[in-house]
Amino acid sequence: MFDELSSIENPHVRSWLEEVATLTKPSNIHICDGSEEEKAALTAQALDAGELEELNKEELPGCVLHRTAQNDVARVEHLTFICTNEEKAAGPNNNWMAPNEAKEKASKIFDGVMEGRTMYVVPYVMGPIGSPYSKVGVEVTDSIYVVLNMRIMTRMGSRALDQLGPDSEDFNRGLHSTADRNPDRRYIMHFPEENTIWSVGSGYGGNVLLSKKCFALRIASWLGRKEGWMAEHMLILGIEDPEGRTTYVAAAFPSACGKTNLAMLIPPESMKGYKIWTVGDDIAWMHIGDDGRLWAINPENGFFGVVPGTNMKTNPNAMITVQKNTIYTNVVLKSDGTVWWESHDDPAPTEGALDWKGNPWTPDMKEEDGSPKKGAQPNSRFTAPASQCPSIAPNWEDPKGVPISAIIFGGRRARVAPLVYEARDWQHGVYIGATMASERTAAQYGKQGEVRRDPMAMLPFCGYNMADYFQYWLDIGKRIPNPPKIFHVNWFRTDEEGKFLWPGFGENLRVLEWIVDRATTPEKTENAQETPIGLVPTTSSINIEGLETTQEQLEDLLKIDPKEWKAEVESQNEFLDKFGEDLPKEIREEQGKLKDAL
Ligand code: O2Y
Ligand code: MN
């Protein structure tokens, strides 16, 4: 029926694509092979159509700019659904819709949506090619912007169909159309029981690059539980010490807590001989290795990083990464064809610039309420190949992954949480992850200072009931003979005047150094002290040499205030109670132990 699809050998892929094409009725079908010629042709087409703008060829070779619709600039959690047969399987942490209802609703929008348009078929691999831990997906989309992003973010093209093989049914089926970008007809629907995603009405980021949050986290967390592995919202990095030993850690922080910056950290002057190797900045798929350790791969092939706030001080490696072959979304376009954003190293352009909406912009402009008018959208992004990052680990594509010695959870807390502490054991670590929280900053919508629980930084990304997710963490811990040690960090503790006590950025390596020491030399006891919340560094075991941080400030950074912690334990209940009887008893057990100890 669709001649273009006859070249697809795998009958399961072909019949699903026929089904999709019958529904969406495209005028053309293009099966992406992932070649350079294809990239050039699609880019030329998007430039012609005004979907992309070419940037300064000398300064930013191979870079383009895309502007999204003004009502389509971020993930839409309220329009994101988990569509399982049983509502309880989705849990109180997700919006739920019955699969039949979801398909009926979305089918009406998808019906004929690609008439007069091209349907692009994007086969892709998540994880290194040939890795036993990699997974194949196929995304159908009517957006060239999506195809070009997927080309960076995944291993895309014919090699994905080769990896799938001629008869496997084991692939994620992702259907996307930008449709009319009407937020009233926008849905991001996940069908974990069918390994399927339907996304309609958006052309932006996490809503449409279905490989990322939709597949690699929401669907993969479901698959991981079924198949005995873990899909986590974690960066992966290697810390090479002056003796040349590299220790790998995985770290989970809520969105907008500087994960990409930590993943690409540059050691401070005072820590010569250290090197940080970036394996991934957002997602980790972890399996139990034959040696009894937990091994992690980065399923992605690129970075989809937030632009404002990125500069040569906060993240020099990211700045170098985005100098070529990068797609910029919703940033300022300068008259010389280069780009700019708030907190860029260069001064704001004073003439000839266009803001993220494509309107003339100068830095003195004001919004109606008198606040400064931003040139770049606060959630503007770069999409850049991971291979371009100067700190990319030489083994980042090792099919077996890297062995994880420590898992780090982190939040943004002005008080309560110390700079760093260690869980007594895996079960205690699961409790720490399950109750981790951040306070809203002025930059976020909502009440400033309000504490938001975001367990394991997975609240928006866990594809099933989080009570079952906590249970799965507890269960898998028992099956890892040599599990990573679990830690919690808080770079954001402030003093009485609200000033940050810790310098952050590259200096965070001083904390990583303690973590590595604890994780790799468990026989050492002099570097930590038992407290009600876990093991906290002794004040002499965090190196503050050369910092402005005083010994007194370090003591404040490591202080446990029983009064604050008693309030913290109580405040956890509002979140934990949502799971009712389903909450694993071990979480309450650990909470009880903490309460007693306080
Ligand atoms: O708003 C979006 O669509 C992007 S959100 C995002 C992008 C890259 C990495 N992490 C995130 C996140 O929200 O955690
Ligand atoms: Mn993320």
XYZ file of C-alpha atoms and ligand atoms in Angstrom:
613
model
C 0.000 0.000 0.000
C 2.888 2.361 0.822
C 5.679 1.665 -1.681
C 8.240 3.601 0.359
C 7.873 1.116 3.203
C 8.643 -1.955 1.100
C 12.380 -1.484 1.716
C 11.861 -2.213 5.412
C 12.667 -5.850 5.951
C 11.411 -6.278 9.515
C 7.687 -7.137 9.165
C 6.803 -5.790 12.621
C 8.317 -2.402 11.876
C 6.728 -2.371 8.425
C 3.227 -3.271 9.568
C 3.332 -0.705 12.401
C 4.483 1.982 9.945
C 1.650 1.019 7.577
C -0.792 1.411 10.429
C 0.647 4.824 11.307
C 0.659 6.008 7.684
C -2.934 4.849 7.225
C -3.912 7.016 10.181
C -1.823 10.124 9.460
C -2.119 10.002 5.609
C 1.227 11.594 4.678
C 1.858 12.781 1.133
C 5.425 11.437 1.268
C 7.334 8.984 3.401
C 11.069 9.291 4.019
C 12.965 6.533 5.802
C 16.012 8.099 7.419
C 19.335 6.389 6.708
C 21.407 8.696 8.923
C 23.834 9.678 6.137
C 25.636 13.023 5.763
C 23.873 13.540 2.414
C 20.517 13.124 4.091
C 21.475 15.621 6.802
C 22.541 18.168 4.166
C 19.333 17.716 2.158
C 17.040 17.967 5.199
C 18.910 20.984 6.548
C 18.639 22.737 3.160
C 14.916 22.019 3.075
C 14.373 23.354 6.609
C 16.423 26.483 5.820
C 14.289 27.059 2.721
C 11.105 26.662 4.715
C 12.325 29.041 7.434
C 12.176 26.261 10.017
C 15.912 26.743 10.611
C 18.262 29.679 10.209
C 21.915 29.205 9.328
C 24.420 30.735 11.760
C 27.806 32.365 11.107
C 29.769 29.739 9.150
C 33.186 30.880 10.405
C 32.299 31.324 14.078
C 29.755 28.516 14.417
C 30.343 26.026 11.591
C 27.492 23.594 11.032
C 25.257 25.401 13.544
C 21.633 26.395 13.033
C 18.948 28.246 14.969
C 15.354 27.154 15.478
C 12.529 29.134 17.069
C 9.582 27.233 18.494
C 6.033 28.509 18.816
C 5.744 30.911 21.740
C 3.294 28.620 23.521
C 5.572 25.615 23.101
C 8.782 26.120 25.066
C 9.000 23.335 27.679
C 7.905 19.872 28.727
C 4.211 19.775 29.585
C 3.835 17.571 32.652
C 0.112 18.305 32.973
C -0.447 16.973 29.431
C 1.776 13.924 29.915
C -0.038 10.639 30.538
C 0.805 7.073 31.455
C -1.806 4.917 29.763
C -1.834 1.554 31.515
C -4.760 -0.851 31.709
C -4.908 -0.447 35.497
C -4.893 3.097 36.895
C -2.997 1.932 39.958
C -0.034 0.873 37.805
C 0.562 4.540 36.904
C 0.362 5.637 40.547
C -0.354 8.998 42.167
C 2.848 10.379 40.652
C 1.463 10.242 37.078
C -1.542 11.478 35.121
C -3.383 8.400 33.958
C -5.645 7.750 30.996
C -7.109 4.406 29.895
C -5.334 3.216 26.712
C -8.561 3.034 24.665
C -9.661 6.494 25.693
C -6.177 7.899 25.008
C -6.004 6.347 21.551
C -9.508 7.463 20.672
C -8.761 11.018 21.749
C -5.385 11.262 20.008
C -6.470 9.357 16.873
C -8.914 12.146 16.099
C -5.974 14.581 16.040
C -3.618 12.213 14.198
C -6.254 11.382 11.559
C -4.940 12.903 8.318
C -2.554 15.163 10.226
C 0.274 14.530 7.717
C -1.774 15.274 4.575
C 0.418 17.407 2.334
C 3.382 16.670 4.587
C 6.243 14.181 4.747
C 6.280 11.418 7.302
C 9.858 10.881 8.463
C 10.728 7.441 9.834
C 13.606 7.700 12.295
C 15.034 4.360 13.426
C 17.434 4.853 16.339
C 19.528 3.037 18.909
C 19.699 4.096 22.552
C 23.091 3.077 23.888
C 26.311 2.156 22.109
C 25.842 0.268 18.854
C 26.179 -3.452 19.524
C 25.831 -3.153 23.304
C 23.676 -5.891 24.853
C 22.113 -3.109 26.945
C 21.116 -0.904 24.000
C 17.532 -0.652 22.795
C 16.013 0.237 19.453
C 13.253 2.743 18.843
C 11.529 4.026 15.738
C 10.117 7.543 15.826
C 7.715 8.697 13.161
C 7.523 12.483 12.920
C 6.472 15.221 10.519
C 9.146 17.636 11.781
C 12.592 18.003 10.192
C 13.716 19.772 13.382
C 12.919 16.582 15.291
C 14.778 14.422 12.750
C 17.893 16.619 12.957
C 17.785 16.633 16.767
C 17.328 12.855 16.884
C 20.335 12.599 14.579
C 22.441 14.195 17.311
C 20.771 12.748 20.401
C 20.701 9.097 19.235
C 22.538 6.696 16.931
C 20.063 7.121 14.126
C 19.519 5.602 10.689
C 19.950 2.271 8.899
C 22.283 0.935 11.581
C 19.352 0.934 14.011
C 17.296 -1.349 11.776
C 20.398 -3.523 11.353
C 20.739 -3.735 15.134
C 17.051 -4.624 15.508
C 17.383 -7.498 13.050
C 14.958 -8.869 10.482
C 12.322 -10.254 12.825
C 12.531 -8.682 16.295
C 9.429 -7.062 17.769
C 11.482 -5.482 20.539
C 11.458 -1.814 19.543
C 9.802 1.319 20.878
C 7.058 2.658 18.647
C 7.011 6.458 18.789
C 4.491 8.511 16.860
C 4.821 12.280 16.758
C 3.173 15.112 14.896
C 3.506 18.811 15.621
C -0.080 19.107 14.291
C -1.353 22.677 14.858
C 0.680 23.231 18.080
C -2.540 23.962 19.897
C -1.969 23.411 23.651
C -5.621 22.334 23.947
C -4.880 19.459 21.580
C -1.434 18.586 22.949
C -0.839 15.170 24.496
C 2.261 13.193 25.434
C 0.935 9.661 25.932
C 2.904 6.607 27.035
C 1.666 3.043 26.631
C 4.295 1.065 28.558
C 2.450 -2.235 28.110
C 2.827 -1.788 24.332
C 6.266 -0.087 24.338
C 4.575 2.789 22.520
C 4.529 6.607 22.723
C 2.133 9.050 21.066
C 2.994 12.733 21.108
C 0.931 15.381 19.358
C 0.577 19.162 19.310
C 4.114 20.154 20.351
C 7.344 20.765 18.470
C 9.611 21.211 21.475
C 12.303 19.209 23.252
C 11.310 16.598 25.762
C 7.781 16.455 24.307
C 8.944 15.424 20.857
C 12.452 13.925 21.017
C 10.763 10.711 22.057
C 14.061 8.919 22.660
C 14.825 11.045 25.690
C 12.419 11.473 28.599
C 9.605 9.438 27.003
C 11.552 6.310 26.004
C 14.862 6.390 27.910
C 13.141 7.196 31.229
C 9.353 6.674 31.345
C 9.118 3.574 29.137
C 12.614 2.304 30.031
C 11.909 2.493 33.785
C 8.971 0.156 33.122
C 11.076 -2.155 30.889
C 13.925 -2.099 33.410
C 11.674 -3.331 36.197
C 10.316 -6.066 33.919
C 13.769 -7.121 32.709
C 15.887 -6.600 35.841
C 17.812 -3.365 35.206
C 17.467 0.324 36.071
C 16.708 3.398 33.936
C 17.613 6.481 35.968
C 17.699 10.270 35.597
C 21.421 10.373 36.340
C 24.614 11.811 34.928
C 27.596 9.473 34.748
C 31.140 10.709 35.300
C 34.586 9.304 35.920
C 36.984 10.851 38.452
C 40.608 10.169 37.536
C 42.954 10.743 40.470
C 46.620 11.806 40.216
C 47.654 8.123 40.333
C 45.620 7.489 37.166
C 42.807 5.494 38.837
C 39.311 6.323 37.537
C 36.236 5.876 39.728
C 32.789 6.218 38.169
C 29.761 7.733 39.870
C 26.151 8.272 38.804
C 24.263 11.274 40.162
C 20.590 12.269 40.231
C 19.562 15.902 40.639
C 16.185 17.445 39.871
C 15.962 19.296 36.540
C 17.796 22.667 36.557
C 20.200 21.792 39.394
C 23.374 21.889 37.266
C 23.711 18.249 36.210
C 25.351 19.084 32.893
C 27.810 21.404 34.669
C 28.770 18.685 37.167
C 29.099 16.085 34.406
C 31.646 18.336 32.654
C 33.429 19.726 35.726
C 36.941 21.110 35.337
C 39.157 20.447 38.374
C 40.259 23.563 40.241
C 43.881 24.741 40.054
C 44.503 23.347 43.527
C 43.604 19.786 42.437
C 46.240 19.274 39.774
C 46.465 15.729 38.489
C 42.701 15.161 38.732
C 40.549 14.829 35.636
C 36.797 14.489 35.217
C 35.585 12.288 32.383
C 32.049 12.824 31.107
C 30.143 9.643 30.261
C 26.635 11.150 30.222
C 24.828 14.253 31.474
C 21.224 13.150 31.958
C 20.308 9.465 31.778
C 21.901 6.216 32.984
C 20.822 2.669 32.173
C 22.349 0.358 34.762
C 22.744 -3.428 34.838
C 24.216 -5.892 37.280
C 27.521 -7.086 35.820
C 29.020 -10.578 35.983
C 31.443 -9.200 38.582
C 28.579 -8.283 40.940
C 28.948 -4.554 40.395
C 26.451 -2.133 38.866
C 27.472 -1.047 35.338
C 26.071 1.996 33.547
C 25.727 3.071 29.940
C 24.654 6.476 28.681
C 21.842 5.673 26.236
C 22.189 9.053 24.531
C 24.544 10.326 21.840
C 24.328 14.063 22.516
C 23.433 16.787 24.987
C 20.172 18.726 25.044
C 21.405 21.307 27.500
C 19.814 24.427 28.901
C 21.583 27.480 27.486
C 21.018 30.440 29.877
C 23.557 30.263 32.664
C 26.092 28.393 30.526
C 29.364 30.307 30.139
C 33.135 29.888 30.425
C 32.921 30.067 34.231
C 30.015 27.672 34.832
C 30.816 25.152 32.099
C 33.783 25.740 29.758
C 33.503 22.217 28.319
C 29.893 22.820 27.272
C 30.877 26.163 25.696
C 33.536 24.407 23.601
C 31.128 21.585 22.718
C 28.562 23.976 21.217
C 30.934 25.819 18.865
C 30.083 23.543 15.907
C 27.398 21.168 14.570
C 24.927 22.437 17.161
C 21.217 23.189 16.942
C 20.317 26.224 19.048
C 16.675 26.604 20.050
C 15.108 29.894 21.212
C 18.274 31.956 21.779
C 19.149 35.520 20.689
C 20.380 35.920 17.100
C 23.043 38.624 16.737
C 23.505 40.687 13.583
C 26.758 38.842 12.785
C 24.934 35.499 12.730
C 26.229 34.346 16.099
C 24.077 33.675 19.159
C 23.726 35.086 22.666
C 21.841 34.336 25.870
C 21.532 35.719 29.402
C 24.803 35.270 31.355
C 26.797 34.637 28.131
C 30.478 35.628 28.471
C 30.036 38.283 25.761
C 28.172 41.488 26.568
C 24.555 41.679 25.432
C 24.237 42.938 21.841
C 23.085 46.545 21.799
C 21.932 46.685 18.177
C 20.695 44.490 15.365
C 19.783 41.496 17.529
C 16.586 39.431 17.424
C 15.155 37.801 20.540
C 13.960 34.186 20.767
C 10.640 35.238 19.247
C 12.410 36.781 16.238
C 11.644 40.379 17.303
C 14.215 43.205 17.477
C 15.713 43.179 20.954
C 18.042 45.280 23.093
C 19.025 44.530 26.696
C 17.346 47.654 28.055
C 13.880 46.461 26.958
C 11.259 45.846 29.629
C 8.254 43.569 29.958
C 4.852 45.120 30.657
C 5.366 44.604 34.398
C 8.670 46.530 34.246
C 10.910 43.473 34.605
C 13.826 43.121 32.148
C 12.795 41.534 28.852
C 14.864 38.407 28.309
C 16.468 37.889 24.914
C 16.739 34.106 25.161
C 13.859 31.961 26.389
C 14.802 30.766 29.920
C 14.454 27.122 28.774
C 16.347 27.688 25.505
C 18.560 24.777 24.520
C 21.577 23.528 22.625
C 21.605 20.135 20.946
C 25.226 19.057 20.482
C 27.059 15.792 19.803
C 28.569 14.270 22.959
C 31.683 13.335 20.980
C 32.543 17.063 20.687
C 32.850 17.501 24.451
C 36.519 17.974 25.474
C 35.926 15.933 28.652
C 34.107 13.048 26.974
C 35.422 9.787 28.438
C 37.531 7.705 26.042
C 35.357 4.714 26.988
C 31.975 6.482 26.928
C 30.748 4.148 24.196
C 32.074 0.955 25.765
C 29.275 -1.568 25.122
C 29.556 -2.963 28.641
C 29.374 0.486 30.242
C 31.371 1.687 33.248
C 31.325 0.267 36.805
C 29.539 2.544 39.261
C 31.157 2.893 42.704
C 28.828 5.567 44.082
C 25.322 6.848 43.499
C 24.809 10.489 44.453
C 21.451 12.106 45.119
C 21.249 15.875 45.356
C 18.852 18.666 46.048
C 18.816 22.424 46.415
C 18.300 23.181 50.117
C 19.145 26.472 51.828
C 19.339 24.709 55.202
C 18.698 21.181 56.582
C 20.793 19.007 54.233
C 24.552 19.161 54.848
C 27.099 19.523 52.053
C 27.442 15.749 51.813
C 26.521 12.605 53.720
C 26.614 8.886 53.131
C 23.886 6.310 53.594
C 24.590 3.545 56.099
C 23.531 0.887 53.589
C 21.472 0.417 50.402
C 18.075 0.450 52.159
C 18.960 3.680 53.938
C 20.135 5.082 50.590
C 16.791 4.244 49.002
C 15.059 6.169 51.793
C 17.380 9.146 51.187
C 16.601 9.035 47.447
C 12.873 8.576 48.057
C 12.675 11.674 50.237
C 15.068 13.972 48.388
C 13.794 17.478 47.849
C 14.570 20.902 46.451
C 13.409 24.379 47.307
C 11.958 26.549 44.587
C 14.201 29.411 43.542
C 13.107 32.855 42.394
C 13.562 31.622 38.815
C 10.802 29.051 39.155
C 7.069 29.478 39.061
C 5.463 29.051 42.478
C 6.164 30.008 46.055
C 9.833 30.696 46.694
C 11.372 28.413 49.302
C 8.589 25.832 48.993
C 9.997 22.310 49.355
C 9.246 19.978 46.459
C 9.894 16.250 46.795
C 11.443 14.705 43.710
C 12.464 11.139 44.578
C 15.629 10.068 42.750
C 14.880 13.105 40.474
C 12.399 10.774 38.780
C 9.051 12.279 39.767
C 8.252 13.551 36.242
C 9.920 10.574 34.571
C 8.970 7.369 36.391
C 6.686 5.457 34.029
C 4.839 3.659 36.814
C 3.678 3.864 40.420
C 6.527 5.281 42.491
C 5.645 3.049 45.438
C 6.503 0.097 43.161
C 9.591 1.975 41.979
C 10.848 2.301 45.584
C 10.141 -1.415 46.060
C 12.081 -2.169 42.893
C 15.060 -0.180 44.173
C 14.923 -2.145 47.437
C 14.632 -5.466 45.586
C 17.398 -4.869 43.056
C 19.726 -3.729 45.852
C 19.497 -7.226 47.320
C 20.545 -8.678 43.978
C 23.695 -6.560 43.560
C 26.503 -8.451 45.328
C 28.756 -5.386 45.359
C 26.416 -2.383 45.236
C 27.561 1.230 44.891
C 27.609 3.287 48.080
C 24.858 5.916 48.209
C 25.448 9.602 49.038
C 23.493 12.853 49.210
C 24.967 16.256 48.354
C 23.701 19.828 48.708
C 25.803 22.530 47.046
C 23.256 25.235 47.947
C 23.392 25.600 51.739
C 23.353 29.235 52.833
C 24.380 31.151 55.939
C 22.129 33.301 58.108
C 22.356 36.119 55.537
C 21.317 33.846 52.700
C 24.822 33.713 51.154
C 25.983 30.398 49.681
C 28.439 28.701 52.017
C 30.017 26.470 49.359
C 31.766 27.883 46.248
C 30.395 25.152 43.951
C 31.424 24.644 40.286
C 34.898 23.050 39.971
C 35.328 23.073 43.753
C 32.632 20.389 43.975
C 35.457 18.009 43.106
C 36.602 18.368 46.739
C 33.334 16.700 47.762
C 33.626 14.080 45.020
C 37.109 13.327 46.355
C 35.594 12.465 49.766
C 32.903 10.362 48.113
C 35.477 8.421 46.086
C 37.573 7.886 49.196
C 34.562 6.541 51.114
C 33.393 4.371 48.221
C 36.745 2.819 47.396
C 38.368 2.485 50.828
C 35.569 1.265 53.116
C 38.162 0.100 55.639
C 38.985 3.741 56.435
C 36.903 5.070 59.317
C 38.631 8.281 60.323
C 37.082 10.378 57.531
C 33.427 10.082 58.605
C 31.304 10.300 61.706
C 27.994 8.605 62.459
C 25.041 10.976 62.842
C 21.268 10.354 62.933
C 21.022 11.067 59.185
C 24.007 8.948 58.105
C 27.772 9.320 57.812
C 28.993 12.896 57.618
C 32.606 13.934 56.831
C 34.790 14.897 59.748
C 35.697 18.551 59.317
C 39.311 17.629 58.570
C 38.401 15.225 55.778
C 37.073 17.790 53.276
C 39.977 19.638 51.727
C 39.338 23.409 51.862
C 42.940 24.448 51.272
C 43.107 27.501 49.007
C 39.386 28.249 49.355
C 37.891 31.322 50.954
C 35.657 28.921 52.901
C 36.688 29.030 56.563
C 36.840 26.096 58.964
C 33.844 27.614 60.733
C 31.862 27.744 57.491
C 32.780 24.130 56.771
C 31.461 23.193 60.206
C 28.214 25.004 59.355
C 28.072 23.199 56.002
C 28.333 19.844 57.755
C 26.086 20.630 60.720
C 23.013 18.515 61.477
C 20.376 20.511 63.320
C 18.026 18.037 65.087
C 15.218 20.607 65.208
C 15.377 21.215 61.447
C 15.589 17.475 60.789
C 12.587 16.688 63.001
C 10.576 19.176 60.927
C 12.029 17.623 57.758
C 10.897 14.126 58.784
C 7.372 15.423 59.435
C 7.273 17.279 56.139
C 8.170 14.090 54.238
C 4.821 12.602 55.221
C 2.752 14.860 53.011
C 4.472 13.258 50.019
C 4.907 9.696 51.296
C 1.273 9.463 52.494
C 0.116 9.775 48.872
C 1.227 6.188 48.300
C -0.875 4.840 51.173
C -0.493 1.137 51.877
C 1.622 0.676 48.733
C 4.614 2.474 50.210
C 7.238 -0.179 51.043
C 7.474 -0.731 54.790
C 11.261 -0.304 54.580
C 10.796 3.408 53.772
C 8.743 3.912 56.944
C 11.251 1.753 58.825
C 14.128 4.048 57.817
C 12.039 7.120 58.578
C 11.314 5.660 62.021
C 15.006 4.985 62.648
C 15.841 8.600 61.794
C 13.065 9.922 64.022
C 14.266 7.785 66.932
C 17.880 8.802 66.454
C 16.940 12.481 66.426
O 11.944 21.268 28.555
C 12.410 20.323 27.895
O 11.788 19.814 26.954
C 13.719 19.815 28.182
S 13.856 19.202 29.785
C 15.411 18.445 29.928
C 16.287 18.462 28.875
C 17.518 17.861 28.992
C 17.813 17.228 30.151
N 16.958 17.190 31.186
C 15.781 17.801 31.116
C 14.914 17.715 32.338
O 13.870 18.336 32.443
O 15.303 16.972 33.257
Mn 17.023 15.797 32.820
